[in-house]
């Protein structure tokens, strides 16, 4: 199995990126009709959107948002429903960590939904309050975490 973390840049990758996020992070949680394929954060200078692919098939999404000062947030992490619980998330987490190091990041941050906290803990993350304002008006309960690289 050959995995790659691809920077999203072409129309086909953008379509896969949005489809996975829309289905897994919104519709699977009962949130229909609110996902925005044209959210400006996805194409901002600070944002680095990625697709996890295996043998050419899109399996997952992650966006790395650079804050400066060696800090970055991991955002909108999703693996397609049919491929969950097969180790792809661990592979994607390792690849995005490697990408973060390449970009000069020494501290990764995440707002982890409660059912993902165990996954993050197993891959080296720890609870850490980094910006409580990020959780205001969040439709999902999240725990803030960090990973020191």
PDB file of N, CA, C and O in Angstrom, residues 2 9 15 31 35 50 55 57 75 95 98 110 126 128-129:
ATOM      1  N   UNK A   2       0.726   2.081  -0.993  1.00  0.00           N
ATOM      2  CA  UNK A   2       1.494   3.300  -1.097  1.00  0.00           C
ATOM      3  C   UNK A   2       0.623   4.488  -0.726  1.00  0.00           C
ATOM      4  O   UNK A   2      -0.372   4.774  -1.387  1.00  0.00           O
ATOM      5  N   UNK A   9      -4.633  20.977  -4.939  1.00  0.00           N
ATOM      6  CA  UNK A   9      -4.408  22.093  -5.861  1.00  0.00           C
ATOM      7  C   UNK A   9      -5.232  21.986  -7.138  1.00  0.00           C
ATOM      8  O   UNK A   9      -5.614  23.003  -7.699  1.00  0.00           O
ATOM      9  N   UNK A  15     -12.432  18.526  -5.335  1.00  0.00           N
ATOM     10  CA  UNK A  15     -13.739  17.850  -5.276  1.00  0.00           C
ATOM     11  C   UNK A  15     -13.710  16.717  -4.257  1.00  0.00           C
ATOM     12  O   UNK A  15     -14.642  16.575  -3.446  1.00  0.00           O
ATOM     13  N   UNK A  31     -25.568  17.305  10.119  1.00  0.00           N
ATOM     14  CA  UNK A  31     -25.474  18.720   9.749  1.00  0.00           C
ATOM     15  C   UNK A  31     -25.517  18.835   8.230  1.00  0.00           C
ATOM     16  O   UNK A  31     -24.496  18.784   7.559  1.00  0.00           O
ATOM     17  N   UNK A  35     -22.332  22.925   4.799  1.00  0.00           N
ATOM     18  CA  UNK A  35     -20.922  22.873   4.411  1.00  0.00           C
ATOM     19  C   UNK A  35     -20.679  23.847   3.265  1.00  0.00           C
ATOM     20  O   UNK A  35     -21.457  23.941   2.322  1.00  0.00           O
ATOM     21  N   UNK A  50      -4.658  19.195   2.565  1.00  0.00           N
ATOM     22  CA  UNK A  50      -4.073  17.948   2.061  1.00  0.00           C
ATOM     23  C   UNK A  50      -5.124  16.859   1.925  1.00  0.00           C
ATOM     24  O   UNK A  50      -6.104  16.821   2.671  1.00  0.00           O
ATOM     25  N   UNK A  55      -2.713   4.424  -3.264  1.00  0.00           N
ATOM     26  CA  UNK A  55      -2.842   3.887  -4.620  1.00  0.00           C
ATOM     27  C   UNK A  55      -3.780   4.735  -5.474  1.00  0.00           C
ATOM     28  O   UNK A  55      -4.605   4.224  -6.219  1.00  0.00           O
ATOM     29  N   UNK A  57      -6.325   6.572  -4.608  1.00  0.00           N
ATOM     30  CA  UNK A  57      -7.683   6.780  -4.076  1.00  0.00           C
ATOM     31  C   UNK A  57      -7.636   7.736  -2.885  1.00  0.00           C
ATOM     32  O   UNK A  57      -6.855   7.542  -1.953  1.00  0.00           O
ATOM     33  N   UNK A  75      -6.621  20.803  11.249  1.00  0.00           N
ATOM     34  CA  UNK A  75      -8.049  21.093  11.175  1.00  0.00           C
ATOM     35  C   UNK A  75      -8.774  20.138  10.226  1.00  0.00           C
ATOM     36  O   UNK A  75      -8.215  19.656   9.256  1.00  0.00           O
ATOM     37  N   UNK A  95       2.090  11.576   8.520  1.00  0.00           N
ATOM     38  CA  UNK A  95       2.495  12.340   7.338  1.00  0.00           C
ATOM     39  C   UNK A  95       2.297  13.840   7.530  1.00  0.00           C
ATOM     40  O   UNK A  95       3.132  14.642   7.102  1.00  0.00           O
ATOM     41  N   UNK A  98       5.039  15.077   9.749  1.00  0.00           N
ATOM     42  CA  UNK A  98       6.274  15.222   8.959  1.00  0.00           C
ATOM     43  C   UNK A  98       6.226  16.512   8.133  1.00  0.00           C
ATOM     44  O   UNK A  98       7.206  17.256   8.064  1.00  0.00           O
ATOM     45  N   UNK A 110      -4.780  21.134  18.056  1.00  0.00           N
ATOM     46  CA  UNK A 110      -6.005  20.610  17.454  1.00  0.00           C
ATOM     47  C   UNK A 110      -7.165  20.822  18.410  1.00  0.00           C
ATOM     48  O   UNK A 110      -6.988  20.842  19.630  1.00  0.00           O
ATOM     49  N   UNK A 126      -1.456  15.647  23.777  1.00  0.00           N
ATOM     50  CA  UNK A 126      -1.863  15.795  25.167  1.00  0.00           C
ATOM     51  C   UNK A 126      -2.889  16.926  25.281  1.00  0.00           C
ATOM     52  O   UNK A 126      -2.853  17.879  24.494  1.00  0.00           O
ATOM     53  N   UNK A 128      -4.372  20.306  26.157  1.00  0.00           N
ATOM     54  CA  UNK A 128      -3.684  21.587  26.335  1.00  0.00           C
ATOM     55  C   UNK A 128      -4.599  22.690  25.828  1.00  0.00           C
ATOM     56  O   UNK A 128      -4.948  22.721  24.646  1.00  0.00           O
ATOM     57  N   UNK A 129      -5.004  23.568  26.726  1.00  0.00           N
ATOM     58  CA  UNK A 129      -5.871  24.681  26.329  1.00  0.00           C
ATOM     59  C   UNK A 129      -5.027  25.730  25.623  1.00  0.00           C
ATOM     60  O   UNK A 129      -4.128  26.315  26.222  1.00  0.00           O
TER      61      UNK A 129
END
